[in-house]
Amino acid sequence: MSFNFYNLTGIDPKRYVGIVFLLIVLSIGVRIFTMLAIGEDAKGIAVKNRTLWMILGFFFPLIVAIIYAITRKSIEKNTPKMCMNCGATLPPNTKLCYNCQSPALLDYKVADAQKHFNMRKLFMVLAICFYVVNFIVSQVFGVMITRDAANMYKHYNNGSYSQEHGNQGSGDENDDAFDNFNNFGSEEQEDEEDEDDNDENDVGDETPPVPIDPFDFFDDFDDFGDFGY
């Protein structure tokens, strides 16, 4: 039996090619702009594992963006320290100055840090816009699919489905497909399956042929003399 999606559902897949392509583009855009926003901010504050954060931001944009925003101040950084007391330059994550033992340390500012922060804002706004548009388009797409499916089911029950789509293929095949789908798991289908099983069991319960006993030949031979031969 040939399968025709349009005859079976009344939904033309070609109608949704454009909207599906748009959803894919929007989804990729959200991932790219989220990754770039995290990367620019991480570069502005000299995050050590900047590349790892960007990769995770691409594959899991929303979750990683939230985690990064919460933990960005405590993330390990590569910026050196500067002692405010003696002005010495110290390695990152230093707690006390090696020269004067002063705890008053300050992070060196990254060059052009404000530029990276401005790019972060731009990419963040673009990511949010793409996400909102993607959400709206996906909701519209779901409504269209649900509406078409409801109309198809309504027309089929009213008997007008075969008249509208009868020229697209075999109506008997489509009717059988709908009957099998609607009866799936019902008592009627279970009864039909039981009848099929019983038919198979009846075939297996046929009486096998009785084997021939070779000693019957000798009994017949002994009876041969009883007729006077």
PDB file of C-alpha atoms in Angstrom:
ATOM      1  CA  MET A   1       0.000   0.000   0.000  1.00  0.00           C
ATOM      2  CA  SER A   2       1.448   3.348  -1.003  1.00  0.00           C
ATOM      3  CA  PHE A   3       1.592   6.000   1.708  1.00  0.00           C
ATOM      4  CA  ASN A   4       0.620   9.573   0.906  1.00  0.00           C
ATOM      5  CA  PHE A   5       0.962  12.032   3.797  1.00  0.00           C
ATOM      6  CA  TYR A   6      -1.314  14.605   2.186  1.00  0.00           C
ATOM      7  CA  ASN A   7      -4.111  12.086   1.514  1.00  0.00           C
ATOM      8  CA  LEU A   8      -3.853  10.671   5.002  1.00  0.00           C
ATOM      9  CA  THR A   9      -3.724  13.935   6.983  1.00  0.00           C
ATOM     10  CA  GLY A  10      -4.859  16.694   4.636  1.00  0.00           C
ATOM     11  CA  ILE A  11      -1.686  18.647   5.518  1.00  0.00           C
ATOM     12  CA  ASP A  12       0.700  19.612   2.741  1.00  0.00           C
ATOM     13  CA  PRO A  13       4.286  19.476   4.098  1.00  0.00           C
ATOM     14  CA  LYS A  14       5.483  21.895   1.386  1.00  0.00           C
ATOM     15  CA  ARG A  15       3.344  24.598   2.964  1.00  0.00           C
ATOM     16  CA  TYR A  16       5.549  24.672   6.057  1.00  0.00           C
ATOM     17  CA  VAL A  17       8.993  24.551   4.444  1.00  0.00           C
ATOM     18  CA  GLY A  18       9.484  28.321   4.753  1.00  0.00           C
ATOM     19  CA  ILE A  19       8.439  28.569   8.395  1.00  0.00           C
ATOM     20  CA  VAL A  20      10.558  25.567   9.394  1.00  0.00           C
ATOM     21  CA  PHE A  21      13.570  27.126   7.665  1.00  0.00           C
ATOM     22  CA  LEU A  22      12.900  30.398   9.518  1.00  0.00           C
ATOM     23  CA  LEU A  23      12.778  28.570  12.855  1.00  0.00           C
ATOM     24  CA  ILE A  24      16.124  26.917  12.138  1.00  0.00           C
ATOM     25  CA  VAL A  25      17.738  30.267  11.239  1.00  0.00           C
ATOM     26  CA  LEU A  26      16.346  31.939  14.367  1.00  0.00           C
ATOM     27  CA  SER A  27      17.519  29.098  16.585  1.00  0.00           C
ATOM     28  CA  ILE A  28      21.042  29.259  15.174  1.00  0.00           C
ATOM     29  CA  GLY A  29      21.015  33.049  15.566  1.00  0.00           C
ATOM     30  CA  VAL A  30      20.124  32.758  19.259  1.00  0.00           C
ATOM     31  CA  ARG A  31      23.007  30.359  19.815  1.00  0.00           C
ATOM     32  CA  ILE A  32      25.559  32.440  17.925  1.00  0.00           C
ATOM     33  CA  PHE A  33      24.706  35.767  19.561  1.00  0.00           C
ATOM     34  CA  THR A  34      24.571  34.206  23.029  1.00  0.00           C
ATOM     35  CA  MET A  35      28.001  32.683  22.451  1.00  0.00           C
ATOM     36  CA  LEU A  36      29.427  36.018  21.252  1.00  0.00           C
ATOM     37  CA  ALA A  37      27.918  37.929  24.171  1.00  0.00           C
ATOM     38  CA  ILE A  38      29.495  35.544  26.669  1.00  0.00           C
ATOM     39  CA  GLY A  39      32.789  35.669  24.779  1.00  0.00           C
ATOM     40  CA  GLU A  40      32.981  39.485  24.751  1.00  0.00           C
ATOM     41  CA  ASP A  41      32.139  39.765  28.436  1.00  0.00           C
ATOM     42  CA  ALA A  42      34.642  37.042  29.321  1.00  0.00           C
ATOM     43  CA  LYS A  43      37.294  38.848  27.306  1.00  0.00           C
ATOM     44  CA  GLY A  44      36.529  42.129  29.049  1.00  0.00           C
ATOM     45  CA  ILE A  45      37.084  40.643  32.499  1.00  0.00           C
ATOM     46  CA  ALA A  46      39.850  38.224  31.367  1.00  0.00           C
ATOM     47  CA  VAL A  47      38.090  34.947  32.195  1.00  0.00           C
ATOM     48  CA  LYS A  48      40.533  32.042  32.084  1.00  0.00           C
ATOM     49  CA  ASN A  49      38.228  29.448  30.465  1.00  0.00           C
ATOM     50  CA  ARG A  50      36.680  31.859  27.968  1.00  0.00           C
ATOM     51  CA  THR A  51      36.627  29.378  25.038  1.00  0.00           C
ATOM     52  CA  LEU A  52      34.889  26.700  27.103  1.00  0.00           C
ATOM     53  CA  TRP A  53      32.191  29.131  28.179  1.00  0.00           C
ATOM     54  CA  MET A  54      31.610  30.147  24.559  1.00  0.00           C
ATOM     55  CA  ILE A  55      31.248  26.535  23.379  1.00  0.00           C
ATOM     56  CA  LEU A  56      28.793  25.742  26.157  1.00  0.00           C
ATOM     57  CA  GLY A  57      26.914  28.942  25.377  1.00  0.00           C
ATOM     58  CA  PHE A  58      26.387  27.820  21.793  1.00  0.00           C
ATOM     59  CA  PHE A  59      24.962  24.387  22.635  1.00  0.00           C
ATOM     60  CA  PHE A  60      23.014  25.415  25.771  1.00  0.00           C
ATOM     61  CA  PRO A  61      22.434  29.154  25.325  1.00  0.00           C
ATOM     62  CA  LEU A  62      19.774  29.931  27.904  1.00  0.00           C
ATOM     63  CA  ILE A  63      21.067  27.779  30.764  1.00  0.00           C
ATOM     64  CA  VAL A  64      24.735  28.721  30.299  1.00  0.00           C
ATOM     65  CA  ALA A  65      23.907  32.422  29.993  1.00  0.00           C
ATOM     66  CA  ILE A  66      22.076  32.340  33.331  1.00  0.00           C
ATOM     67  CA  ILE A  67      24.871  30.392  35.061  1.00  0.00           C
ATOM     68  CA  TYR A  68      27.536  32.707  33.629  1.00  0.00           C
ATOM     69  CA  ALA A  69      25.665  35.853  34.723  1.00  0.00           C
ATOM     70  CA  ILE A  70      25.407  34.503  38.281  1.00  0.00           C
ATOM     71  CA  THR A  71      29.012  33.293  38.608  1.00  0.00           C
ATOM     72  CA  ARG A  72      30.937  35.800  36.438  1.00  0.00           C
ATOM     73  CA  LYS A  73      32.401  37.663  39.421  1.00  0.00           C
ATOM     74  CA  SER A  74      33.769  34.505  41.030  1.00  0.00           C
ATOM     75  CA  ILE A  75      35.085  32.862  37.836  1.00  0.00           C
ATOM     76  CA  GLU A  76      38.845  32.321  37.709  1.00  0.00           C
ATOM     77  CA  LYS A  77      40.546  35.112  35.771  1.00  0.00           C
ATOM     78  CA  ASN A  78      43.913  35.713  34.123  1.00  0.00           C
ATOM     79  CA  THR A  79      44.322  39.361  35.134  1.00  0.00           C
ATOM     80  CA  PRO A  80      47.350  40.128  37.334  1.00  0.00           C
ATOM     81  CA  LYS A  81      47.056  41.844  40.688  1.00  0.00           C
ATOM     82  CA  MET A  82      48.479  45.218  41.676  1.00  0.00           C
ATOM     83  CA  CYS A  83      49.332  46.134  45.239  1.00  0.00           C
ATOM     84  CA  MET A  84      47.714  49.444  46.220  1.00  0.00           C
ATOM     85  CA  ASN A  85      50.295  49.942  48.972  1.00  0.00           C
ATOM     86  CA  CYS A  86      53.615  49.511  47.127  1.00  0.00           C
ATOM     87  CA  GLY A  87      52.450  49.244  43.509  1.00  0.00           C
ATOM     88  CA  ALA A  88      53.951  45.798  42.894  1.00  0.00           C
ATOM     89  CA  THR A  89      52.589  43.597  40.090  1.00  0.00           C
ATOM     90  CA  LEU A  90      51.534  40.190  41.368  1.00  0.00           C
ATOM     91  CA  PRO A  91      50.280  36.963  39.766  1.00  0.00           C
ATOM     92  CA  PRO A  92      46.527  36.289  39.514  1.00  0.00           C
ATOM     93  CA  ASN A  93      44.673  34.952  42.574  1.00  0.00           C
ATOM     94  CA  THR A  94      47.298  36.394  44.937  1.00  0.00           C
ATOM     95  CA  LYS A  95      45.906  37.180  48.379  1.00  0.00           C
ATOM     96  CA  LEU A  96      48.820  39.110  49.932  1.00  0.00           C
ATOM     97  CA  CYS A  97      51.531  41.302  48.434  1.00  0.00           C
ATOM     98  CA  TYR A  98      54.901  39.560  48.274  1.00  0.00           C
ATOM     99  CA  ASN A  99      56.745  42.779  49.074  1.00  0.00           C
ATOM    100  CA  CYS A 100      54.770  44.462  51.850  1.00  0.00           C
ATOM    101  CA  GLN A 101      52.328  41.708  52.834  1.00  0.00           C
ATOM    102  CA  SER A 102      49.443  44.103  52.233  1.00  0.00           C
ATOM    103  CA  PRO A 103      46.030  42.551  51.418  1.00  0.00           C
ATOM    104  CA  ALA A 104      44.961  45.682  49.516  1.00  0.00           C
ATOM    105  CA  LEU A 105      45.190  44.285  45.989  1.00  0.00           C
ATOM    106  CA  LEU A 106      43.491  45.490  42.850  1.00  0.00           C
ATOM    107  CA  ASP A 107      42.937  43.797  39.500  1.00  0.00           C
ATOM    108  CA  TYR A 108      44.648  45.316  36.503  1.00  0.00           C
ATOM    109  CA  LYS A 109      42.097  46.627  34.068  1.00  0.00           C
ATOM    110  CA  VAL A 110      41.943  44.899  30.714  1.00  0.00           C
ATOM    111  CA  ALA A 111      42.811  47.153  27.783  1.00  0.00           C
ATOM    112  CA  ASP A 112      39.718  48.249  25.868  1.00  0.00           C
ATOM    113  CA  ALA A 113      37.495  46.517  28.445  1.00  0.00           C
ATOM    114  CA  GLN A 114      34.681  49.009  27.873  1.00  0.00           C
ATOM    115  CA  LYS A 115      34.746  48.198  24.159  1.00  0.00           C
ATOM    116  CA  HIS A 116      34.182  44.525  24.947  1.00  0.00           C
ATOM    117  CA  PHE A 117      31.356  45.399  27.319  1.00  0.00           C
ATOM    118  CA  ASN A 118      29.634  47.469  24.616  1.00  0.00           C
ATOM    119  CA  MET A 119      29.887  44.558  22.173  1.00  0.00           C
ATOM    120  CA  ARG A 120      28.487  42.303  24.876  1.00  0.00           C
ATOM    121  CA  LYS A 121      25.414  44.513  25.174  1.00  0.00           C
ATOM    122  CA  LEU A 122      24.883  44.507  21.404  1.00  0.00           C
ATOM    123  CA  PHE A 123      25.110  40.728  21.107  1.00  0.00           C
ATOM    124  CA  MET A 124      22.908  40.283  24.166  1.00  0.00           C
ATOM    125  CA  VAL A 125      20.164  42.452  22.685  1.00  0.00           C
ATOM    126  CA  LEU A 126      20.343  40.574  19.372  1.00  0.00           C
ATOM    127  CA  ALA A 127      20.173  37.216  21.154  1.00  0.00           C
ATOM    128  CA  ILE A 128      17.092  38.303  23.116  1.00  0.00           C
ATOM    129  CA  CYS A 129      15.379  39.616  19.962  1.00  0.00           C
ATOM    130  CA  PHE A 130      16.071  36.394  18.064  1.00  0.00           C
ATOM    131  CA  TYR A 131      14.806  34.350  21.004  1.00  0.00           C
ATOM    132  CA  VAL A 132      11.532  36.300  21.250  1.00  0.00           C
ATOM    133  CA  VAL A 133      10.902  36.081  17.498  1.00  0.00           C
ATOM    134  CA  ASN A 134      11.730  32.377  17.544  1.00  0.00           C
ATOM    135  CA  PHE A 135       9.240  31.808  20.362  1.00  0.00           C
ATOM    136  CA  ILE A 136       6.467  33.705  18.546  1.00  0.00           C
ATOM    137  CA  VAL A 137       7.047  31.920  15.232  1.00  0.00           C
ATOM    138  CA  SER A 138       7.096  28.519  16.932  1.00  0.00           C
ATOM    139  CA  GLN A 139       3.761  29.266  18.614  1.00  0.00           C
ATOM    140  CA  VAL A 140       2.228  30.343  15.304  1.00  0.00           C
ATOM    141  CA  PHE A 141       3.578  27.192  13.671  1.00  0.00           C
ATOM    142  CA  GLY A 142       2.010  25.025  16.370  1.00  0.00           C
ATOM    143  CA  VAL A 143      -1.346  26.772  15.976  1.00  0.00           C
ATOM    144  CA  MET A 144      -1.275  26.247  12.199  1.00  0.00           C
ATOM    145  CA  ILE A 145      -0.536  22.538  12.554  1.00  0.00           C
ATOM    146  CA  THR A 146      -3.243  22.082  15.186  1.00  0.00           C
ATOM    147  CA  ARG A 147      -5.827  23.983  13.129  1.00  0.00           C
ATOM    148  CA  ASP A 148      -5.121  22.023   9.939  1.00  0.00           C
ATOM    149  CA  ALA A 149      -5.252  18.729  11.791  1.00  0.00           C
ATOM    150  CA  ALA A 150      -8.578  19.674  13.426  1.00  0.00           C
ATOM    151  CA  ASN A 151     -10.066  20.692  10.067  1.00  0.00           C
ATOM    152  CA  MET A 152      -8.895  17.462   8.461  1.00  0.00           C
ATOM    153  CA  TYR A 153     -10.462  15.382  11.222  1.00  0.00           C
ATOM    154  CA  LYS A 154     -13.695  17.378  11.030  1.00  0.00           C
ATOM    155  CA  HIS A 155     -13.962  17.010   7.255  1.00  0.00           C
ATOM    156  CA  TYR A 156     -13.232  13.316   7.445  1.00  0.00           C
ATOM    157  CA  ASN A 157     -15.975  12.722   9.998  1.00  0.00           C
ATOM    158  CA  ASN A 158     -18.447  14.770   7.935  1.00  0.00           C
ATOM    159  CA  GLY A 159     -17.776  12.688   4.827  1.00  0.00           C
ATOM    160  CA  SER A 160     -16.423  15.621   2.823  1.00  0.00           C
ATOM    161  CA  TYR A 161     -12.792  14.581   3.137  1.00  0.00           C
ATOM    162  CA  SER A 162     -12.946  11.991   0.364  1.00  0.00           C
ATOM    163  CA  GLN A 163     -14.679  14.460  -1.971  1.00  0.00           C
ATOM    164  CA  GLU A 164     -12.022  17.157  -1.450  1.00  0.00           C
ATOM    165  CA  HIS A 165      -9.011  14.831  -1.612  1.00  0.00           C
ATOM    166  CA  GLY A 166     -10.338  11.869  -3.546  1.00  0.00           C
ATOM    167  CA  ASN A 167      -8.325  12.656  -6.674  1.00  0.00           C
ATOM    168  CA  GLN A 168      -5.037  12.585  -4.801  1.00  0.00           C
ATOM    169  CA  GLY A 169      -4.917   8.820  -4.316  1.00  0.00           C
ATOM    170  CA  SER A 170      -6.844   5.736  -3.355  1.00  0.00           C
ATOM    171  CA  GLY A 171      -9.614   6.541  -0.890  1.00  0.00           C
ATOM    172  CA  ASP A 172      -9.970   2.900   0.187  1.00  0.00           C
ATOM    173  CA  GLU A 173      -6.352   2.772   1.292  1.00  0.00           C
ATOM    174  CA  ASN A 174      -6.721   6.005   3.251  1.00  0.00           C
ATOM    175  CA  ASP A 175      -9.962   4.794   4.862  1.00  0.00           C
ATOM    176  CA  ASP A 176      -8.263   1.559   5.930  1.00  0.00           C
ATOM    177  CA  ALA A 177      -5.371   3.555   7.376  1.00  0.00           C
ATOM    178  CA  PHE A 178      -7.740   5.809   9.371  1.00  0.00           C
ATOM    179  CA  ASP A 179      -9.760   2.794  10.576  1.00  0.00           C
ATOM    180  CA  ASN A 180      -6.628   1.052  11.789  1.00  0.00           C
ATOM    181  CA  PHE A 181      -5.472   4.249  13.513  1.00  0.00           C
ATOM    182  CA  ASN A 182      -8.829   4.960  15.193  1.00  0.00           C
ATOM    183  CA  ASN A 183      -9.296   1.318  16.287  1.00  0.00           C
ATOM    184  CA  PHE A 184      -5.779   0.999  17.716  1.00  0.00           C
ATOM    185  CA  GLY A 185      -6.023  -0.425  21.226  1.00  0.00           C
ATOM    186  CA  SER A 186      -9.836  -0.795  21.073  1.00  0.00           C
ATOM    187  CA  GLU A 187     -11.810  -3.907  21.961  1.00  0.00           C
ATOM    188  CA  GLU A 188     -12.793  -4.376  18.321  1.00  0.00           C
ATOM    189  CA  GLN A 189      -9.163  -4.586  17.257  1.00  0.00           C
ATOM    190  CA  GLU A 190      -8.371  -6.952  20.119  1.00  0.00           C
ATOM    191  CA  ASP A 191     -11.287  -9.209  19.077  1.00  0.00           C
ATOM    192  CA  GLU A 192      -9.986  -9.276  15.501  1.00  0.00           C
ATOM    193  CA  GLU A 193      -6.515 -10.194  16.723  1.00  0.00           C
ATOM    194  CA  ASP A 194      -7.998 -12.965  18.901  1.00  0.00           C
ATOM    195  CA  GLU A 195      -9.892 -14.345  15.903  1.00  0.00           C
ATOM    196  CA  ASP A 196      -6.697 -14.387  13.859  1.00  0.00           C
ATOM    197  CA  ASP A 197      -4.911 -16.215  16.670  1.00  0.00           C
ATOM    198  CA  ASN A 198      -7.749 -18.739  16.907  1.00  0.00           C
ATOM    199  CA  ASP A 199      -7.589 -19.365  13.166  1.00  0.00           C
ATOM    200  CA  GLU A 200      -3.888 -20.052  13.446  1.00  0.00           C
ATOM    201  CA  ASN A 201      -4.500 -22.379  16.391  1.00  0.00           C
ATOM    202  CA  ASP A 202      -7.225 -24.229  14.449  1.00  0.00           C
ATOM    203  CA  VAL A 203      -4.803 -24.876  11.663  1.00  0.00           C
ATOM    204  CA  GLY A 204      -2.288 -26.219  14.136  1.00  0.00           C
ATOM    205  CA  ASP A 205      -4.949 -28.415  15.882  1.00  0.00           C
ATOM    206  CA  GLU A 206      -5.764 -30.511  12.779  1.00  0.00           C
ATOM    207  CA  THR A 207      -5.566 -34.274  13.442  1.00  0.00           C
ATOM    208  CA  PRO A 208      -2.336 -35.669  12.049  1.00  0.00           C
ATOM    209  CA  PRO A 209      -2.487 -38.772   9.810  1.00  0.00           C
ATOM    210  CA  VAL A 210      -2.382 -42.132  11.630  1.00  0.00           C
ATOM    211  CA  PRO A 211       0.889 -43.968  10.954  1.00  0.00           C
ATOM    212  CA  ILE A 212       0.660 -47.352   9.249  1.00  0.00           C
ATOM    213  CA  ASP A 213       1.479 -50.344  11.412  1.00  0.00           C
ATOM    214  CA  PRO A 214       3.736 -52.741   9.454  1.00  0.00           C
ATOM    215  CA  PHE A 215       2.409 -55.765  11.406  1.00  0.00           C
ATOM    216  CA  ASP A 216      -1.050 -55.286   9.884  1.00  0.00           C
ATOM    217  CA  PHE A 217       0.351 -56.818   6.692  1.00  0.00           C
ATOM    218  CA  PHE A 218       1.063 -60.108   8.464  1.00  0.00           C
ATOM    219  CA  ASP A 219      -2.451 -60.160   9.960  1.00  0.00           C
ATOM    220  CA  ASP A 220      -3.912 -59.744   6.509  1.00  0.00           C
ATOM    221  CA  PHE A 221      -1.645 -62.506   5.203  1.00  0.00           C
ATOM    222  CA  ASP A 222      -2.864 -64.880   7.927  1.00  0.00           C
ATOM    223  CA  ASP A 223      -6.480 -64.068   7.082  1.00  0.00           C
ATOM    224  CA  PHE A 224      -5.793 -64.859   3.410  1.00  0.00           C
ATOM    225  CA  GLY A 225      -6.083 -68.629   4.049  1.00  0.00           C
ATOM    226  CA  ASP A 226      -9.509 -68.315   5.656  1.00  0.00           C
ATOM    227  CA  PHE A 227     -11.108 -67.971   2.221  1.00  0.00           C
ATOM    228  CA  GLY A 228     -10.093 -71.427   1.138  1.00  0.00           C
ATOM    229  CA  TYR A 229      -6.960 -70.620  -0.776  1.00  0.00           C
TER     230      TYR A 229
END
